[in-house]
Amino acid sequence: MKLMAQLAMVMNLDKCIGCHTCSVTCKQAWTNRGGMEYAWFNNVETRPGQGYPRQYQDQDRWKGGWTLNKRGRLTLRSGSRFKRLLNIFANPDLPTVDDYYQPWTYDYENLLSAPAMDTIPTARPKSLITGEDTAVTWGANWDDDLGGGPAQIGRDPLLARVSRQVKLEFQQTFMFYLPRICEHCLNPSCAASCPSGAIYKRSEDGIVLVDQDRCRGWRQCVTGCPYKKIYFNHRTGKAEKCTFCYPRVEVGIPTVCSETCVGRLRYLGVLLYDADAVLAAASTPHEHDLYPAQLGVFLNPHDPRVVAEAERAGVPGDWIEAAAVSPVYRLIVDYQVALPLHPEYRTMPMVWYVPPLSPMVDALTQTGHDGEAAGNLFGAIESMRIPVEYLAELFTAGDVAPVRAALRRLAAMRTHMRAVNLGEPTQPAVAASVGLSTREIEAMYRLLAIAKYEERYVIPSAAVSQAHRLDALATGCSLNGDGGPGMTAFDAVAEKFHLTDTNGAGPNGKNGRINLLNWDGRNIDGLFPARAGTNEGGGRAE
Amino acid sequence: MSQTTNNGVVGLDDTLTESLLRFGRYFHRGEQSTDGRTVHQIGGRSADVFYRDRWAYDKVVRSTHGVNCTGSCSWKIYVKDGIITWEAQQTDYPSIGPDKPEYEPRGCPRGASFSWYTYSPTRVRYPYVRGALLELYRQAKQRLKDPVLAWADVVEDPEKAGRYKSARGKGGFVRAEWWEACEIVAAAHVHTIKRYGPDRIAGFSPIPAMSMVSHAVGARFISLIGGCMLSFYDWYADLPVASPQVFGDQTDVPESADWFDASYLMLWGSNVPVTRTPDAHYMTEARYRGQKVVVVSPDYGDHTKFADEWLPARPGTDAALAMAMGHVILTEFFVEKTAPRFVDYVKQYTDLPFLVTLTPAPPAYTPGKFLTAADLGEQGESAQSKTVLWDPAAGATGAPVAPNGSLGHRFAPEGEGHWNLDLAGVDPALSLLGQPDTEYVEVRLPRFDTAQPGVLRRGVPARRVAGRLVTTVFDLLLAQYGVRRADLPGSWPSGYHDAEQPCTPAWQEPITGVSAAAAAKIAREFADNAERSNGRSMILMGAGTNHWFHSDQTYRSFLTLVMLTGCQGVNGGGWAHYVGQEKCRPITGWSTLAFAADWQRPARQMQGTVYWYLATDQWRYDPFTAAAFASPLADGTLAGRTAADAIALASRLGWMPSQPAFNRNPLDLADEARRLGKDAAQHVVDGLRTGHLRFACEDPDAPENFPRCLTVWRANLLGSSAKGNEYFLRHLLGADSNLRAADNHGVRPKEVTWRDEAPVGKLDLLLSLDFRMTSTTLFSDVVLPAATWYEKHDLSSTDMHPYVHAFSPAISPPWETRTDFEAFHRIARGFSWLAEKHLGARQDIVAVPLMHDTADECAQPGGRVRDWRAGECEPIPGKTMPRLVLVERDYPAIGEKMAALGPLVERVGLTTKGVTVHPDAEVDYLRATNGAVVSGRCAGRPSLAKDTHAAEAILALSGTTNGRLATEGFRTLERRTGTELADLAAESEGKRISFADTQARPVPVITSPEWSGSETGGRRYAPFTINTERLKPWHTLTGRQHFYLDHDWMAELGEQLPIFRPPLDMTGLFNEPAIGATDGLGNSVPAVTVRYITPHSKWSIHSAYQDNLYMLTLSRGGQAIWISDVDAAKIGVADNDWIEAINRNGIVVARAIVSHRMPEGTVFMYHAQDRAVGVPRIEFDEKPGRPGSAAGKRGGMHNALTRLMIKPTHLIGGYAQQSFALNYHGPTGNQRDEVTTIRRRSQEVRY
């Protein structure tokens, strides 16, 4: 056994209002700069829908994640890593800019500076890539609230997999929202895809990061990640991704997306797991078994043997304590209402989701059935607008049983709490029918409904001192100073955030710089910024 | 996916790859997993220092967004290197208790994107003046050497004025210096006052709660000079007129945490996740507490996702559904069975037991006036305002009783101690059925659900009292709702299944599309839940049901449900109206400063809808009279009267304010009176009586009656709220317009003067203060660069949460931007300087309507319309016509008065909602805190020279933020009610919230008589809990919540009781194509006519943020119209195609968003996507080659397709709760009854 600790997240989709605040605060804090215009470390998708980038879940096309080869060994879907190395200059499985969207801005300046003219001035759209006039034809969130209709929504790759026929018609409408960040997987296929070994998983908290020094911009990780949560910065020529806000969580502050979530649906906490068991779990033959297999990797923080092992493994004391009161552990393991996103990708994702309840179809109402009445509870779940099969395609590789069980627990909680609310006698059978005690169901209610800040986010701060100590060890290279040869292309001070050209109508001075967004995948001139004092493009194979 | 077993061996790829990979990474610092699958490293790599640097910041400042939104969210503004970098929500709201979700975090994606504006290219950095105007002004000034004369020279010359007015909106701004821009503004105001009168000046700035100081400073300037501040809440159509009608209150609603207290919640016309984003979690969390959620919405909206049941009622038909639910509740909880809790509630807290006279209309009757104590023989004026109920226990056979608490007890001296809801042991009869000496009579009731309005005859039990035949409101209500009892005569539904008779569940089904079974089931559940939970059933309602012409009726049908079930005035129950409802919690302090009530009273105020309706000449385009909306049982008093005529009547009867007031300069009128040695008011009355003087509204197109100067700040009138946008552009501004209607079909008014030539360009000066470019700035003559919300001190509050908190500057205003506070003071100083020479001290005659919460409410008892001009009564100011008040205006002193707190605060006291307090100690406190003015006219007064001074004054002078005043107010009120109230504020008597407190952390407010609910002991705010728990009357005629309204005009429209009125028939009224028509643009153009609805957007707060690059990136990047896939298919439109939406009011060019979440026959164009971003030119050319074609002009914004229509009953005044107060009662600027015709246009667009 190799015990490790990870900070993980659970999002309760049943509470997600689809407001996108998380996306905006994340973008403002991390990616509103040149080269990352199109990148949203956190995005929110309306489901059904194509997602961002378009149809990213279609792994037949994008070849993300892992699969099992003929011998039952885990292999990258995009081909063995050996093959990937050979194909390093011709990666056919990269999304194009149109699969994300062509970022744009407007000629706002015209509103003030327009000379006397024949009609009202307006700010017309301009491409952020070329600076030229453009037409807006796709965006970061194009099918929000089912915009696009059956013609667009019908291209949701998951719809094709749902056996029950789903009608995209007014009377049958359903939707819900899926906020997504990097999954910070236990078995990250992005890391496995990287020829430079630039992607790593932090030992102390499991956060998956791109080493900006080591990254050589091969973009194999973009293909390798089945969630398409690695982005190529076309200005620096490096890959970037969600950092789980490590500068924040290191000091005990929640990630930006969590703390600013006005739906109050995100939970952060520690999970202990056996790193040695990950490969076997990820290699579970049958896809339906991947969810239970991942549950099996997690270690019970209340088990004294686990605590002892954690101490032996050098997990700091407050991490062990935090693991014992982890809201994430409770939702994933104790109540089993949270489920992984696409376990069939075999990446062992660490951002889990409570599936959404949804309105009953009208037919049910008209027959006098009642979604809240205890007797009809389970029948009602079968009649939800969101097909359980669709949710199962997202969370359990198509196995409806765990989804159904999670939804039943939510429904049972509502039934039980309604009696409490009205001061009427509770029926212990309600909780029992979903395998929980009355106390447990009320504790789950507290966690999901009252959800105080301190209970949503249990982030040990021991990593702080540790990180600082290690920082001091690792930052000794004098060449890494400002302007030094060790400096990456990032120059945080020069960025000045809003003063970058993200706000300008046209990106001046980008000519000659390679751009992932319209790159043909072959020419690598300008892929990397020239080093000071040389005319070296840096992109050629060394 | 095919799958093989792994034979118990796990590993990666194959052994060769594994070894190669191991080799390739041997130098790696991290620790590779033994399976070679992944790499672990200890964190804090130097390579990732970028993110750590990025996260680093220099300081965090608390501020918020002063946008027209009820969020009032406290934010952290991050600053680095003197630059605002980003924002994130504060999470430090004081707790609301261990068993409730907290308010943290509050915010939404719009607010989260705000900092983008700070340095964006749409930021207004410098003052700008329209080039054509600046040139003319400079030339004139050079010649005349005087700014005022120069302004006059330009605007009084039709050729010169036309030159710059016709250039409005067409670019050509020139940068100016602050001094010059302010000089032009000051000169325009001085000239206008001198030549036309101060009432030709108006200010428009909405929602003070969202930055009280910034609002107050501009309003203070406008008020001090005698200009009029325009109302906005009614103009926005957010005012639920039903609220004053039913509750006698503007709007008072639960804070959002109180949703958590509800155990049954209907979201009805309010898409909470979108429009109440930071509050929505209380709804999602309450579901876990067993709350059932029902959504009524025509589309599958963001909120529908959370519903246990979705009732997709067709747009505008909600009242039919609610009436059917009322039918079920009355049947099952009042007639077939009785729910004791409900019966007790309605007897004590509603007008249901009160007696109404029946007017003979042989062979039946019509409902008439409330029976009053005067009818019973009581003498004195207040007797006419004391309503009567039936005490069955009195004497042998019962007797009429005029209980405590009615209007007659509220203001009269003898009413002291009796204005309360204590029934003193009387158990009134709810119905006269079964009472001795009753007879059954038929009443005639209107119905509007049929093609032509019809008449129903339904029986009620009645008896004679004091010679009059009377019945109870409850008996009338059962008749209205078609709930049959015993053997009452008349035509009644045979049961729920009867689809012919209103208001059964089956009757509503074809109207709404909601099944009868579902309607009945939800109604039953709603009431059952209320019974089991003691009133914790709640209806959350909003724009979807409130922006219609007949929304007052829709809302009354909703309120019926919560009143019948005893939910109003209960935590977790009742109505929760959420659109535009703003709550400036420290209202007394704010209003004192804003209306300069510390220096002079009253301020000039004007009802917004009426003002714009006349100023933009929309009144000329009505091809119908007010009779179009009349009841088939009407007396005909509205027949032949256009809306403009109704406005003229409402003005001269003192119902509504009327500004500009007269066709003369009120300063000149005052001079004249003085010259003649006459009382000013009498002089005006004489002039009106003889016809020498006229109300300006009787001739709105006469140049002397034009509005002349308009200042817009904290607002985007033309890009957001201006219903009838194209009428604004043509008539008010004289700019290009896409208006397609002609006024030659307009019905000529009876009394209002019709001029054949409609004026264009009435306004001389449009001044805007803004930090970004909007339609309003694009059309302005002068644009002043404003500080943003992260660059100033101010205060924010809302009704969604119980805190007051601060704006604080994260940076100083950059470039040449200035706070509104600085700008208005600068303008005021410039104005005063020019006034020395041109104005001096003058007297002004202000016409004031009969005001709510004053004894004026008793002026026109019975709501009987008496027109002095028709000789029906004498013109008596303050009784049968407006009050006429002389106000001193020391114009050269305006600048100094702006910056000092005036003496009326302690001398006269401050009055809010009829309760007066005397803040003498507070004046001393402010003098000490802010410092005293050292010299000049205001020496010794507390300083208001800085924005922080104003903030301190607002907090110190309000009960909600100063416990001493709250307690004093309650003690005053106790003397009137005779019930205990002051204990509600006693726990906070020593608490005074300072501005610094609000900067440190959001501060909970104090229970105060300024509002109707209680926060005492840390409970959640719900409206009217003081009424239900402390027996304090509502501010209505009966002192109870009203089902019945007996004003003459309510009867004219058939709306004495709640009733279903369908959306307006735009085909019948305006000859628009019918919904579903495909030949609306002629047979050759594929087109479809649809209902046109403008809901609030997910990507903006009104027009704010819609131009923000983040919001545009997350949405469709510009103006868009949502259309159902079914309708789109009819005209060959695919997603994202360019379309044109056309009706008589104008033309919109937008992208189509095709979606199956939309119902067929309805399109949404989300509100206030401004034309400033990405709007192409129009292609549609209805008059090829002829002048006047819209082709080639810029497409319109959402209000290009709307226009104003005035509902006459909203003009009612001078009678109990139907009396005027600003933003409280008045016509709404409703816009949802509109239709449009959609066509696919060429996909090549030109900008």
PDB file of C-alpha atoms in Angstrom, chain B residues 487-574:
ATOM      1  CA  ASP B 487     -79.840  27.786  -3.802  1.00  0.00           C
ATOM      2  CA  LEU B 488     -78.474  31.147  -4.721  1.00  0.00           C
ATOM      3  CA  PRO B 489     -79.872  32.282  -8.057  1.00  0.00           C
ATOM      4  CA  GLY B 490     -77.912  33.035 -11.192  1.00  0.00           C
ATOM      5  CA  SER B 491     -75.776  31.028 -13.571  1.00  0.00           C
ATOM      6  CA  TRP B 492     -73.130  28.900 -11.900  1.00  0.00           C
ATOM      7  CA  PRO B 493     -70.651  26.273 -13.012  1.00  0.00           C
ATOM      8  CA  SER B 494     -71.930  22.781 -12.592  1.00  0.00           C
ATOM      9  CA  GLY B 495     -68.585  21.631 -11.222  1.00  0.00           C
ATOM     10  CA  TYR B 496     -64.839  21.741 -11.783  1.00  0.00           C
ATOM     11  CA  HIS B 497     -65.377  20.135 -15.174  1.00  0.00           C
ATOM     12  CA  ASP B 498     -67.645  22.943 -16.426  1.00  0.00           C
ATOM     13  CA  ALA B 499     -65.571  24.706 -19.076  1.00  0.00           C
ATOM     14  CA  GLU B 500     -68.159  27.340 -19.954  1.00  0.00           C
ATOM     15  CA  GLN B 501     -68.382  29.225 -16.700  1.00  0.00           C
ATOM     16  CA  PRO B 502     -65.580  31.195 -15.093  1.00  0.00           C
ATOM     17  CA  CYS B 503     -63.565  30.315 -12.985  1.00  0.00           C
ATOM     18  CA  THR B 504     -63.425  26.536 -12.909  1.00  0.00           C
ATOM     19  CA  PRO B 505     -60.324  24.437 -13.512  1.00  0.00           C
ATOM     20  CA  ALA B 506     -61.849  23.222 -16.781  1.00  0.00           C
ATOM     21  CA  TRP B 507     -62.578  26.796 -17.817  1.00  0.00           C
ATOM     22  CA  GLN B 508     -58.939  27.814 -17.548  1.00  0.00           C
ATOM     23  CA  GLU B 509     -57.592  24.807 -19.454  1.00  0.00           C
ATOM     24  CA  PRO B 510     -58.185  26.075 -23.005  1.00  0.00           C
ATOM     25  CA  ILE B 511     -56.980  29.533 -21.984  1.00  0.00           C
ATOM     26  CA  THR B 512     -53.725  28.587 -20.285  1.00  0.00           C
ATOM     27  CA  GLY B 513     -52.976  25.168 -21.706  1.00  0.00           C
ATOM     28  CA  VAL B 514     -52.592  23.791 -18.176  1.00  0.00           C
ATOM     29  CA  SER B 515     -54.699  20.734 -17.496  1.00  0.00           C
ATOM     30  CA  ALA B 516     -57.687  21.200 -15.224  1.00  0.00           C
ATOM     31  CA  ALA B 517     -56.525  18.333 -13.042  1.00  0.00           C
ATOM     32  CA  ALA B 518     -53.118  19.929 -12.522  1.00  0.00           C
ATOM     33  CA  ALA B 519     -54.640  23.309 -11.686  1.00  0.00           C
ATOM     34  CA  ALA B 520     -56.948  21.787  -9.108  1.00  0.00           C
ATOM     35  CA  LYS B 521     -54.249  19.587  -7.640  1.00  0.00           C
ATOM     36  CA  ILE B 522     -51.753  22.394  -7.148  1.00  0.00           C
ATOM     37  CA  ALA B 523     -54.409  24.681  -5.651  1.00  0.00           C
ATOM     38  CA  ARG B 524     -55.443  21.986  -3.202  1.00  0.00           C
ATOM     39  CA  GLU B 525     -51.847  21.272  -2.252  1.00  0.00           C
ATOM     40  CA  PHE B 526     -51.065  24.941  -1.816  1.00  0.00           C
ATOM     41  CA  ALA B 527     -53.954  25.437   0.597  1.00  0.00           C
ATOM     42  CA  ASP B 528     -53.440  22.120   2.347  1.00  0.00           C
ATOM     43  CA  ASN B 529     -49.828  23.012   2.940  1.00  0.00           C
ATOM     44  CA  ALA B 530     -50.836  26.421   4.274  1.00  0.00           C
ATOM     45  CA  GLU B 531     -53.211  24.775   6.691  1.00  0.00           C
ATOM     46  CA  ARG B 532     -50.652  22.231   7.874  1.00  0.00           C
ATOM     47  CA  SER B 533     -47.809  24.731   8.125  1.00  0.00           C
ATOM     48  CA  ASN B 534     -49.714  27.713   9.530  1.00  0.00           C
ATOM     49  CA  GLY B 535     -49.386  29.806   6.431  1.00  0.00           C
ATOM     50  CA  ARG B 536     -46.051  28.817   4.966  1.00  0.00           C
ATOM     51  CA  SER B 537     -47.129  28.657   1.335  1.00  0.00           C
ATOM     52  CA  MET B 538     -45.417  31.248  -0.804  1.00  0.00           C
ATOM     53  CA  ILE B 539     -45.757  32.562  -4.346  1.00  0.00           C
ATOM     54  CA  LEU B 540     -42.650  34.050  -5.836  1.00  0.00           C
ATOM     55  CA  MET B 541     -43.692  36.321  -8.683  1.00  0.00           C
ATOM     56  CA  GLY B 542     -41.992  38.694 -11.024  1.00  0.00           C
ATOM     57  CA  ALA B 543     -41.684  40.309 -14.405  1.00  0.00           C
ATOM     58  CA  GLY B 544     -43.140  37.347 -16.270  1.00  0.00           C
ATOM     59  CA  THR B 545     -46.484  38.048 -14.681  1.00  0.00           C
ATOM     60  CA  ASN B 546     -46.028  41.710 -13.805  1.00  0.00           C
ATOM     61  CA  HIS B 547     -45.084  43.382 -17.084  1.00  0.00           C
ATOM     62  CA  TRP B 548     -48.484  43.042 -18.728  1.00  0.00           C
ATOM     63  CA  PHE B 549     -51.097  45.707 -19.283  1.00  0.00           C
ATOM     64  CA  HIS B 550     -53.465  43.924 -16.897  1.00  0.00           C
ATOM     65  CA  SER B 551     -50.858  42.700 -14.448  1.00  0.00           C
ATOM     66  CA  ASP B 552     -52.590  44.381 -11.546  1.00  0.00           C
ATOM     67  CA  GLN B 553     -55.399  41.915 -12.077  1.00  0.00           C
ATOM     68  CA  THR B 554     -53.046  38.994 -12.431  1.00  0.00           C
ATOM     69  CA  TYR B 555     -51.382  39.917  -9.179  1.00  0.00           C
ATOM     70  CA  ARG B 556     -54.686  40.367  -7.384  1.00  0.00           C
ATOM     71  CA  SER B 557     -55.613  36.864  -8.471  1.00  0.00           C
ATOM     72  CA  PHE B 558     -52.326  35.611  -6.966  1.00  0.00           C
ATOM     73  CA  LEU B 559     -52.739  37.610  -3.771  1.00  0.00           C
ATOM     74  CA  THR B 560     -56.191  36.108  -3.380  1.00  0.00           C
ATOM     75  CA  LEU B 561     -54.524  32.722  -3.007  1.00  0.00           C
ATOM     76  CA  VAL B 562     -52.131  33.808  -0.277  1.00  0.00           C
ATOM     77  CA  MET B 563     -54.692  35.886   1.598  1.00  0.00           C
ATOM     78  CA  LEU B 564     -57.399  33.216   1.569  1.00  0.00           C
ATOM     79  CA  THR B 565     -54.940  30.730   2.990  1.00  0.00           C
ATOM     80  CA  GLY B 566     -53.677  33.040   5.710  1.00  0.00           C
ATOM     81  CA  CYS B 567     -50.133  33.167   4.383  1.00  0.00           C
ATOM     82  CA  GLN B 568     -49.584  36.905   4.235  1.00  0.00           C
ATOM     83  CA  GLY B 569     -47.779  38.399   7.206  1.00  0.00           C
ATOM     84  CA  VAL B 570     -46.293  35.002   8.070  1.00  0.00           C
ATOM     85  CA  ASN B 571     -42.640  34.004   7.825  1.00  0.00           C
ATOM     86  CA  GLY B 572     -42.311  31.608   4.912  1.00  0.00           C
ATOM     87  CA  GLY B 573     -45.637  32.568   3.410  1.00  0.00           C
ATOM     88  CA  GLY B 574     -47.369  35.075   1.193  1.00  0.00           C
TER      89      GLY B 574
END
